[in-house]
PDB file of C-alpha atoms and ligand atoms in Angstrom:
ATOM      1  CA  UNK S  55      27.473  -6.489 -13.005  1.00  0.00           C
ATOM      2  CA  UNK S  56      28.034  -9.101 -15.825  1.00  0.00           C
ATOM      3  CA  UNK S  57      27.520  -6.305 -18.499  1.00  0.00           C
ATOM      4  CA  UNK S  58      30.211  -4.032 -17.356  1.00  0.00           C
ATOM      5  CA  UNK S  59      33.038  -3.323 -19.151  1.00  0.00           C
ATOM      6  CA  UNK S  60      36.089  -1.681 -17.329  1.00  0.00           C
ATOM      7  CA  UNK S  61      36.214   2.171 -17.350  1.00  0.00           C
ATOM      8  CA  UNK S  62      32.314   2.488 -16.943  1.00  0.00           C
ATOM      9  CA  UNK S  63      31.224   4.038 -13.829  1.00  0.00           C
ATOM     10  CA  UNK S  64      28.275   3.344 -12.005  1.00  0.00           C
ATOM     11  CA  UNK S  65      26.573   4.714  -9.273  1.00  0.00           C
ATOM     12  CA  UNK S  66      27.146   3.263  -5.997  1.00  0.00           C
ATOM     13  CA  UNK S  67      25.120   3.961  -2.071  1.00  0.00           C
ATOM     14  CA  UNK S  68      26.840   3.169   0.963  1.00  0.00           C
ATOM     15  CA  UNK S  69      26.335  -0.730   2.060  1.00  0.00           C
ATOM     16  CA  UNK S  70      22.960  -0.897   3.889  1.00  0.00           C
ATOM     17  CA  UNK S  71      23.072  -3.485   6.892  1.00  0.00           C
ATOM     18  CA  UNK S  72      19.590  -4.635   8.281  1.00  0.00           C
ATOM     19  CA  UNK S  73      21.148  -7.532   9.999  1.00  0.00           C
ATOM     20  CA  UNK S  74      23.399  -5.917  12.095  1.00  0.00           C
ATOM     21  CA  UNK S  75      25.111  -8.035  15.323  1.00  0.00           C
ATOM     22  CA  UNK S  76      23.812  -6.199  18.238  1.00  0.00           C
ATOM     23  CA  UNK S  77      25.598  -6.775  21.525  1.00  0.00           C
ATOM     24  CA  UNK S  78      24.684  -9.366  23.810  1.00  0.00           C
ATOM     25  CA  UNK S  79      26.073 -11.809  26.492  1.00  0.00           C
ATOM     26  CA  UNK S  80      25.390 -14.829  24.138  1.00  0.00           C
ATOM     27  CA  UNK S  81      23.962 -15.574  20.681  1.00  0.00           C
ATOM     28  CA  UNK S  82      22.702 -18.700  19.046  1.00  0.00           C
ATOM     29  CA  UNK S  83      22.738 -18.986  15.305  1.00  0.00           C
ATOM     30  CA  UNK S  84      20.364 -21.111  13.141  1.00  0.00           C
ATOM     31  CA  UNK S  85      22.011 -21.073   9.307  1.00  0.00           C
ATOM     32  CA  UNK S  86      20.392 -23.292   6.798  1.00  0.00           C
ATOM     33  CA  UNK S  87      22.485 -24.200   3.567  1.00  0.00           C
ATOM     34  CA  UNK S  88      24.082 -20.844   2.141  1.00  0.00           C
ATOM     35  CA  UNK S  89      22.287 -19.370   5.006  1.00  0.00           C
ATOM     36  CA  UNK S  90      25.856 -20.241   6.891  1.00  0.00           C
ATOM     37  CA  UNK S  91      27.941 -16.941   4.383  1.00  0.00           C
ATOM     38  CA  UNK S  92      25.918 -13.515   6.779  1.00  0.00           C
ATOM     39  CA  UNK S  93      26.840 -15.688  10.210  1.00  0.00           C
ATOM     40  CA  UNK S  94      30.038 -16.181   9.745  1.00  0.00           C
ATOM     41  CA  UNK S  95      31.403 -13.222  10.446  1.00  0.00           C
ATOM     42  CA  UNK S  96      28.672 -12.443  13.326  1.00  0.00           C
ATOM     43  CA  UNK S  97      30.499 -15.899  14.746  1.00  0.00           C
ATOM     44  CA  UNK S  98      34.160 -14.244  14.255  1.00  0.00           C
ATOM     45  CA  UNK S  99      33.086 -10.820  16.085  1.00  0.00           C
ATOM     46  CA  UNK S 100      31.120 -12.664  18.604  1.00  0.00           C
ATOM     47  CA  UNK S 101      34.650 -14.344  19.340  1.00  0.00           C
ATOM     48  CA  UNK S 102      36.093 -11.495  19.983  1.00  0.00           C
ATOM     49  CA  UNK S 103      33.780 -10.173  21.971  1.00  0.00           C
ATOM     50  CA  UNK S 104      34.248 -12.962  24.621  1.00  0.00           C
ATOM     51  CA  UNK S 105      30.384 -13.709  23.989  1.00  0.00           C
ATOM     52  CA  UNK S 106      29.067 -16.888  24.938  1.00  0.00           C
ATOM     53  CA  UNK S 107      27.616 -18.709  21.337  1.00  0.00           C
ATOM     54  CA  UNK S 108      26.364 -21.657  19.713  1.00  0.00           C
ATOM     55  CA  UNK S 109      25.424 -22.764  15.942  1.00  0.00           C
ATOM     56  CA  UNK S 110      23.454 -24.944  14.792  1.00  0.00           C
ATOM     57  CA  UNK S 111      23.648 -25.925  10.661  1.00  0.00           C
ATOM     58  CA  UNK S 112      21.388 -27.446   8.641  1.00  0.00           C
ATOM     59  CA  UNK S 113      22.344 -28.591   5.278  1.00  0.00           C
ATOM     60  CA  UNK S 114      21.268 -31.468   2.898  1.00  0.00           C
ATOM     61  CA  UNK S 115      24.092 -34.038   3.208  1.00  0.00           C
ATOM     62  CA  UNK S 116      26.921 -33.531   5.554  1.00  0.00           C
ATOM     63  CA  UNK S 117      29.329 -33.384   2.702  1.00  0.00           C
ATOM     64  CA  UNK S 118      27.282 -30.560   1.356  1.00  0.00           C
ATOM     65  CA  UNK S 119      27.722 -28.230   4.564  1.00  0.00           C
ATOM     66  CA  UNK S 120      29.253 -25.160   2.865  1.00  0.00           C
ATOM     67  CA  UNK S 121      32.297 -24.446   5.468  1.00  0.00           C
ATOM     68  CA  UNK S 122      31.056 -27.306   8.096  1.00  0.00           C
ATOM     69  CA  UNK S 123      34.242 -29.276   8.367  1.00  0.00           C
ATOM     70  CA  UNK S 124      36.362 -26.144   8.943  1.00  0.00           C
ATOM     71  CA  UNK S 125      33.981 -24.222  11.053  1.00  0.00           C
ATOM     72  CA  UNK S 126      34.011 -27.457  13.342  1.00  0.00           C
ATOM     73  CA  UNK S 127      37.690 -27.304  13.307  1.00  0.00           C
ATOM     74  CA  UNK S 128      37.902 -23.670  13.976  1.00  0.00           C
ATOM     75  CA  UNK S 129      35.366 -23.598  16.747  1.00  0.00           C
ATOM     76  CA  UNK S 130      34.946 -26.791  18.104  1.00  0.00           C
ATOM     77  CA  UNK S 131      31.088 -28.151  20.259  1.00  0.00           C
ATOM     78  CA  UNK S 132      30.013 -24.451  19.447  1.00  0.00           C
ATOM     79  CA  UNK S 133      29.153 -26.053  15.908  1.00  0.00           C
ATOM     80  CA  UNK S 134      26.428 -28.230  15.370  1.00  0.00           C
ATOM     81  CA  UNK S 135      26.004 -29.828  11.963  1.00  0.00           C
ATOM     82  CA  UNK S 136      22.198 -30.975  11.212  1.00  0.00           C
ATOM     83  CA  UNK S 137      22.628 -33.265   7.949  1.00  0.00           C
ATOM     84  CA  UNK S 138      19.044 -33.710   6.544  1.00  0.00           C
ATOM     85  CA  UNK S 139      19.696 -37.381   5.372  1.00  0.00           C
ATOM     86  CA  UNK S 140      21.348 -38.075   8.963  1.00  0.00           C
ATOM     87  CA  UNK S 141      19.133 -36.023  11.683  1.00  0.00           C
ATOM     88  CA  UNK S 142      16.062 -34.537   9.159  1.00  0.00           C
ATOM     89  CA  UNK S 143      15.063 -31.051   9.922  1.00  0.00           C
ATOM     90  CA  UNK S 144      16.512 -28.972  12.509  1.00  0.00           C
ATOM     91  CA  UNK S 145      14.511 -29.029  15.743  1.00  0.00           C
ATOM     92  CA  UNK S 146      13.708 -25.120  15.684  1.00  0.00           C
ATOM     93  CA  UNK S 147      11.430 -25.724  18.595  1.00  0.00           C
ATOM     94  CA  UNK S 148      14.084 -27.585  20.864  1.00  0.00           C
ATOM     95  CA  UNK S 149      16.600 -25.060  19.718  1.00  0.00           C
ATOM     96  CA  UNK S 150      14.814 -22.209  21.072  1.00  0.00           C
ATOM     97  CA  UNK S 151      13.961 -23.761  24.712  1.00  0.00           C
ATOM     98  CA  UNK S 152      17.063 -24.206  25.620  1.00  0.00           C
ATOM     99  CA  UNK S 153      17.615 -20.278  25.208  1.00  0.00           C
ATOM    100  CA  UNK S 154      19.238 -18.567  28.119  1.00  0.00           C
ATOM    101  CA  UNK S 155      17.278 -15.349  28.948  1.00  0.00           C
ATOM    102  CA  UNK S 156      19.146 -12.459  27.221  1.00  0.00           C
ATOM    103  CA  UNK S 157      20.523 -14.238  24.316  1.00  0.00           C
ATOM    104  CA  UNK S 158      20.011 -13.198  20.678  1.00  0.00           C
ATOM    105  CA  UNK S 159      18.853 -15.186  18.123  1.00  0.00           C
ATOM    106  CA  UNK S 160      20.571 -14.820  14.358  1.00  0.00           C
ATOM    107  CA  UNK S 161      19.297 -16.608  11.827  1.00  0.00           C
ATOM    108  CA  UNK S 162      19.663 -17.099   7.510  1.00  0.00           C
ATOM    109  CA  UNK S 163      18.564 -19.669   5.512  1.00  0.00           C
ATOM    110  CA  UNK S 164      15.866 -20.679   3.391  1.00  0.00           C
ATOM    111  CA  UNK S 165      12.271 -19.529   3.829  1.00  0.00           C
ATOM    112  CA  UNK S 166      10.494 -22.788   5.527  1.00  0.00           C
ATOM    113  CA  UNK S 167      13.348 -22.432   8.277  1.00  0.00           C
ATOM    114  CA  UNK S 168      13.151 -18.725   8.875  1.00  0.00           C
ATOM    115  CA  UNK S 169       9.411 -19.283   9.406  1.00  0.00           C
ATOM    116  CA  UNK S 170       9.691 -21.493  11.505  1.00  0.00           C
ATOM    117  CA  UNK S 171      12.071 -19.648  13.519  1.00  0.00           C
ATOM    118  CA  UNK S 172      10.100 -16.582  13.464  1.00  0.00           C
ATOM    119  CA  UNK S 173       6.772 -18.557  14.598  1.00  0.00           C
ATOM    120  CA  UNK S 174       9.094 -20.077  17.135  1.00  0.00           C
ATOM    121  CA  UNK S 175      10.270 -17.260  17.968  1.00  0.00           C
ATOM    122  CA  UNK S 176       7.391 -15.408  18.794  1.00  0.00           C
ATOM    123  CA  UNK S 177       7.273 -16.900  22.360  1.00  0.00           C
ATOM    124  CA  UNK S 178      10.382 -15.236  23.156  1.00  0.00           C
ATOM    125  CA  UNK S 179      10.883 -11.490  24.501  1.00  0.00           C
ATOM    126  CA  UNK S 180      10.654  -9.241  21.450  1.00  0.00           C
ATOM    127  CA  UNK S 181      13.546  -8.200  19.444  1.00  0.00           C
ATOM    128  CA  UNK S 182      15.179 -11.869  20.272  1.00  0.00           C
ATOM    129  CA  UNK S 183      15.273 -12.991  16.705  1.00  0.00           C
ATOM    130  CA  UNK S 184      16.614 -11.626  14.345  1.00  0.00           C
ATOM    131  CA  UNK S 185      16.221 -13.211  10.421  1.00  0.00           C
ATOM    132  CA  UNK S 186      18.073 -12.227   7.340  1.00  0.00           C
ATOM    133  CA  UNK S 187      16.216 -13.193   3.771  1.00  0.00           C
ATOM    134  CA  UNK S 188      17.162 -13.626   0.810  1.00  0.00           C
ATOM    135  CA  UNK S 189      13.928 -13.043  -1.457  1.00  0.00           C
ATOM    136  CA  UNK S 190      10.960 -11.326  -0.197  1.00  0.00           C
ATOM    137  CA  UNK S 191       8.087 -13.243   2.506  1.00  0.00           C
ATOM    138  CA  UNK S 192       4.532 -13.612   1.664  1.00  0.00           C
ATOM    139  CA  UNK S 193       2.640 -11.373   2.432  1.00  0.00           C
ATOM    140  CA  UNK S 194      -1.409 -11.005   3.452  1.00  0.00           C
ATOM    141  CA  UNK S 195      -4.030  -8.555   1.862  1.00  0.00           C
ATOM    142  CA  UNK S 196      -3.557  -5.073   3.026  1.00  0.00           C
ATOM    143  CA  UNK S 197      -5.139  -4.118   6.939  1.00  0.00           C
ATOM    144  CA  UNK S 198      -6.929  -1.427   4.298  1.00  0.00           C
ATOM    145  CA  UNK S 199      -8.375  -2.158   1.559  1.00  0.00           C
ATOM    146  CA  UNK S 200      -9.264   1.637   0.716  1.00  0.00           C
ATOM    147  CA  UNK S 201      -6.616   4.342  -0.434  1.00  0.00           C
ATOM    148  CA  UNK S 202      -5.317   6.736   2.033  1.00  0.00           C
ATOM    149  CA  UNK S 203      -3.054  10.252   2.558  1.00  0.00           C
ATOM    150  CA  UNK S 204       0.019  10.437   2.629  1.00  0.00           C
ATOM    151  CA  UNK S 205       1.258  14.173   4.192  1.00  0.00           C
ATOM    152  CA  UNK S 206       5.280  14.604   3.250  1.00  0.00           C
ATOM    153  CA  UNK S 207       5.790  16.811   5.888  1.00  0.00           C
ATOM    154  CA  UNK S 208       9.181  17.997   4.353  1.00  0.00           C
ATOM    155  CA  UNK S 209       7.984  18.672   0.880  1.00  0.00           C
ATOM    156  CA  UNK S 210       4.295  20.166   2.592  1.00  0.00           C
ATOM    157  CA  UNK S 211       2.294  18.311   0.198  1.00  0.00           C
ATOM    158  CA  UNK S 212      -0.864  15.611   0.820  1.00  0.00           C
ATOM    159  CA  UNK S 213      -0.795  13.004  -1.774  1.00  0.00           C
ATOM    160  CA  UNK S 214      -3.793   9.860  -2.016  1.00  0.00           C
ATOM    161  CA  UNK S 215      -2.611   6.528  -2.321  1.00  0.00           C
ATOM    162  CA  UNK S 216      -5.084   4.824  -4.395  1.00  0.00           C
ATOM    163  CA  UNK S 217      -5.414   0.913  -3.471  1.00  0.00           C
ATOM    164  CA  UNK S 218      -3.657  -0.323  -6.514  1.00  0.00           C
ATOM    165  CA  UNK S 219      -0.452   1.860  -6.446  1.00  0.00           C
ATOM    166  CA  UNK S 220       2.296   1.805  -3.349  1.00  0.00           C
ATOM    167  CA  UNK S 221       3.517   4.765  -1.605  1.00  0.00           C
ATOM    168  CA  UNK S 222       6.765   5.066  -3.589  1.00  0.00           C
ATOM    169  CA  UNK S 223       5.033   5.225  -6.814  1.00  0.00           C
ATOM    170  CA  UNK S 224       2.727   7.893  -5.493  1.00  0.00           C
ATOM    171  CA  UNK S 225       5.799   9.885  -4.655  1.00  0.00           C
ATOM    172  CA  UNK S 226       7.925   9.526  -6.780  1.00  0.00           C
ATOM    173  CA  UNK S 227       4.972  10.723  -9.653  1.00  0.00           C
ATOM    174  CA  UNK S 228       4.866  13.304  -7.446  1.00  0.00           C
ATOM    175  CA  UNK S 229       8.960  14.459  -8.201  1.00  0.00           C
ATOM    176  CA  UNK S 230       9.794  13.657  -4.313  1.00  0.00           C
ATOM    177  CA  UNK S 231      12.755  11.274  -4.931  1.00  0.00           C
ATOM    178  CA  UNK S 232      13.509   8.677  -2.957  1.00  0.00           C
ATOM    179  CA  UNK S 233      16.329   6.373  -3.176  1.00  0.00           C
ATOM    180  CA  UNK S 234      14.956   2.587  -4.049  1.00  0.00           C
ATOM    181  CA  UNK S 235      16.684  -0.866  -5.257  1.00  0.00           C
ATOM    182  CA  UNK S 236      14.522  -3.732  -4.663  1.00  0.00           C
ATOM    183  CA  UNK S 237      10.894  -2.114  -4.262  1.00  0.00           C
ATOM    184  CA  UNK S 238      10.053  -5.333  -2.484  1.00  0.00           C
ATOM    185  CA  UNK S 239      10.280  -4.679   0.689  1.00  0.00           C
ATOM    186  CA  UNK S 240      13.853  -6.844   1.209  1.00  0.00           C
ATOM    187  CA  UNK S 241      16.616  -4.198   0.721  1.00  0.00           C
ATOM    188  CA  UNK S 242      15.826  -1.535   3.138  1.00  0.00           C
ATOM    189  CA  UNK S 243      16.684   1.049   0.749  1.00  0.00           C
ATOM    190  CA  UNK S 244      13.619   3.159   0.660  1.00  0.00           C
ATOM    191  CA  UNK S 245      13.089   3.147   4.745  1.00  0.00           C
ATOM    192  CA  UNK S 246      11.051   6.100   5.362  1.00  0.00           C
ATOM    193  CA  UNK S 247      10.724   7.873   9.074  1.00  0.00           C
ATOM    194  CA  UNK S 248       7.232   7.953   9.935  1.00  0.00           C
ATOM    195  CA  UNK S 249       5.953  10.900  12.200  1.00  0.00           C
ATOM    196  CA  UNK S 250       2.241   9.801  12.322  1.00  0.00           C
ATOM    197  CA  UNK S 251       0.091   7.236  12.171  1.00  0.00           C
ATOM    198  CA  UNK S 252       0.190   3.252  12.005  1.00  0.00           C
ATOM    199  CA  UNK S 253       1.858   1.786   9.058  1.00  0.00           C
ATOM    200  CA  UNK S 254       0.458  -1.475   7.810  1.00  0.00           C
ATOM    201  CA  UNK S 255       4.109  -2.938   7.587  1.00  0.00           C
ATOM    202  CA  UNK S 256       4.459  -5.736   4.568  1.00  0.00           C
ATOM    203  CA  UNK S 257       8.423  -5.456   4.445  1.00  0.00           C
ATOM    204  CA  UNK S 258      10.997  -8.277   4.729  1.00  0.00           C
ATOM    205  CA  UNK S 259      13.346  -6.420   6.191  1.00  0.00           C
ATOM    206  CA  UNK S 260      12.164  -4.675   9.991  1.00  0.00           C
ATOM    207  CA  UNK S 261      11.499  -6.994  12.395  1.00  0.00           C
ATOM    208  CA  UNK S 262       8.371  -7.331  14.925  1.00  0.00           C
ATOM    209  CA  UNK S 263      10.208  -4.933  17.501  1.00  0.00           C
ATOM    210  CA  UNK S 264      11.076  -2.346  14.593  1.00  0.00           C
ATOM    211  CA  UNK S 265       7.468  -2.515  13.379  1.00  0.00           C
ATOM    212  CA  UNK S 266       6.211  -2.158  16.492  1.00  0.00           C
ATOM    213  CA  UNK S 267       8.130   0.852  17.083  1.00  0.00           C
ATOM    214  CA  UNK S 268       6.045   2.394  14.379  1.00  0.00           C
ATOM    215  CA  UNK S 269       8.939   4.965  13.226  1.00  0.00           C
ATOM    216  CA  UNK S 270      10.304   3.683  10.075  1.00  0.00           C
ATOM    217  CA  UNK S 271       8.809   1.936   7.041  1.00  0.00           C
ATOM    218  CA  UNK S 272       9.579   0.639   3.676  1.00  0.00           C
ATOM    219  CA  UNK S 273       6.927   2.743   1.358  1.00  0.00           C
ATOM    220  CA  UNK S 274       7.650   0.146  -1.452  1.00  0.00           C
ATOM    221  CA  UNK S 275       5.468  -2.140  -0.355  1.00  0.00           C
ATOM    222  CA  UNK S 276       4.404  -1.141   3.147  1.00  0.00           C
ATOM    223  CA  UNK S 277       0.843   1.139   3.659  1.00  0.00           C
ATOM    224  CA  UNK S 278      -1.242   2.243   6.004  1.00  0.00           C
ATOM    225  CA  UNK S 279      -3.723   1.014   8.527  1.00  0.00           C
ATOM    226  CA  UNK S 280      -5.362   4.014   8.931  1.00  0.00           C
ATOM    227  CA  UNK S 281      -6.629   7.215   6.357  1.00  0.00           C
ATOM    228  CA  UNK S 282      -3.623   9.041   6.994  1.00  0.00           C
ATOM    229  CA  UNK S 283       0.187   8.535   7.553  1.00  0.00           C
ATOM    230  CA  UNK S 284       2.681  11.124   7.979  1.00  0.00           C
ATOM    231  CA  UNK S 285       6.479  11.165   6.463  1.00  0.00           C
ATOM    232  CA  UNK S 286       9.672  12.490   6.727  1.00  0.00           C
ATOM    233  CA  UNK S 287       9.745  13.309   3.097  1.00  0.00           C
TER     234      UNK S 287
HETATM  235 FE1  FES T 429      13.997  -2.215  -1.203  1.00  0.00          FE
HETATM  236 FE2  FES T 429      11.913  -0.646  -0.553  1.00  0.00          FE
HETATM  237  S1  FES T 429      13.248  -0.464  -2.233  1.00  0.00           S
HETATM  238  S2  FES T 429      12.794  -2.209   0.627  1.00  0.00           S
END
């Protein structure tokens, strides 16, 4: 954006929102540092929902809480501030017992405390938590370490991933085009149905009930656990 001058045009998608505020009776929100700017809003439409919610922010130094004063103001004991220098790191674990059944957790911030979260979080009834990043996670060695097929069922063609080269580039080489930004498994843009088979997902982006649902994948960086996967491409 820095290099544009005004009158050039540039291509544009429609905003793509993985972190969408599903409904529920109450929420609790985990932000660390800028982690706060996605759950703001989620706090403002929880509001008006009449949901039952709580926060609870993390930052380095109380005066550094982006927003802390004022969200304190605006909401009152729903806010928690965590200063690191004052209480050290948020309790993740105590957070997350106190969770009545039914809530949804919402949580941004940086990558130890979305971890943590997530491992937390793995006790609780899937699709609970629900994590936002801002760079990619890391991820393990593929469940295959051989190539496999791809069948596009759309386009009627078989194409062989090779173990070095992702879905997407396979693809695209083969003139199917599919829309991509961050080919890092973080945007979402490239989300592929999936009619067959078991992806091996490596994305940032679905979360453990998504990938368990086994319908959708990110073919930038996502492959497959078996020889063969078949797309809506
Ligand atoms: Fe961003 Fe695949 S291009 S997730």
């Amino acid at each position: 954006m820095h290099q544009l001058a005004v009158g050039d045009r540039v291509e544009i998608s429609e905003p793509r929102n993985h972190f969408r505020l599903l409904p529920a009776p109450s929420y609790l929100f985990i932000a660390g540092g800028i982690g706060i700017t996605p759950l703001m809003p989620m706090m403002q439409a929880a509001t008006s929902a009449g949901a039952d919610w709580k926060l609870a922010y993390g930052g380095r130094r109380r005066e550094s809480i982006a927003f802390g004063e004022c969200l304190h103001a605006t909401y009152g004991d729903r806010v928690a501030l965590y200063p690191q220098d004052e209480c050290g790191l948020l309790d993740v674990e105590g957070l997350l017992s106190g969770l009545v059944p039914g809530s949804l957790v919402y949580t941004c911030g940086p990558e130890p405390l979305l971890n943590a979260v997530e491992s937390v979080g793995e006790k609780l009834a899937p699709g609970t938590v629900h994590v936002e990043r801002f760079a990619a996670k890391e991820i393990d060695e593929p469940v295959r370490t051989e190539g496999f097929t791809v069948w596009l069922a759309k386009s009627e063609l078989a194409l062989t991933v090779p173990p070095d080269r992702s879905i997407l580039e396979v693809v695209t080489a083969a003139g199917i085009e599919v829309s991509t930004s961050c080919e890092d498994g973080i945007c979402g843009t490239c989300e592929t149905r999936v009619l067959a088979g078991t992806p091996d997902h490596r994305d940032s982006v679905l979360d453990e009930a998504e990938k368990e649902a086994n319908d959708a994948m990110m073919i930038c960086v996502s492959r497959a656990c078996g020889d063969r996967l078949e797309l809506d491409l």
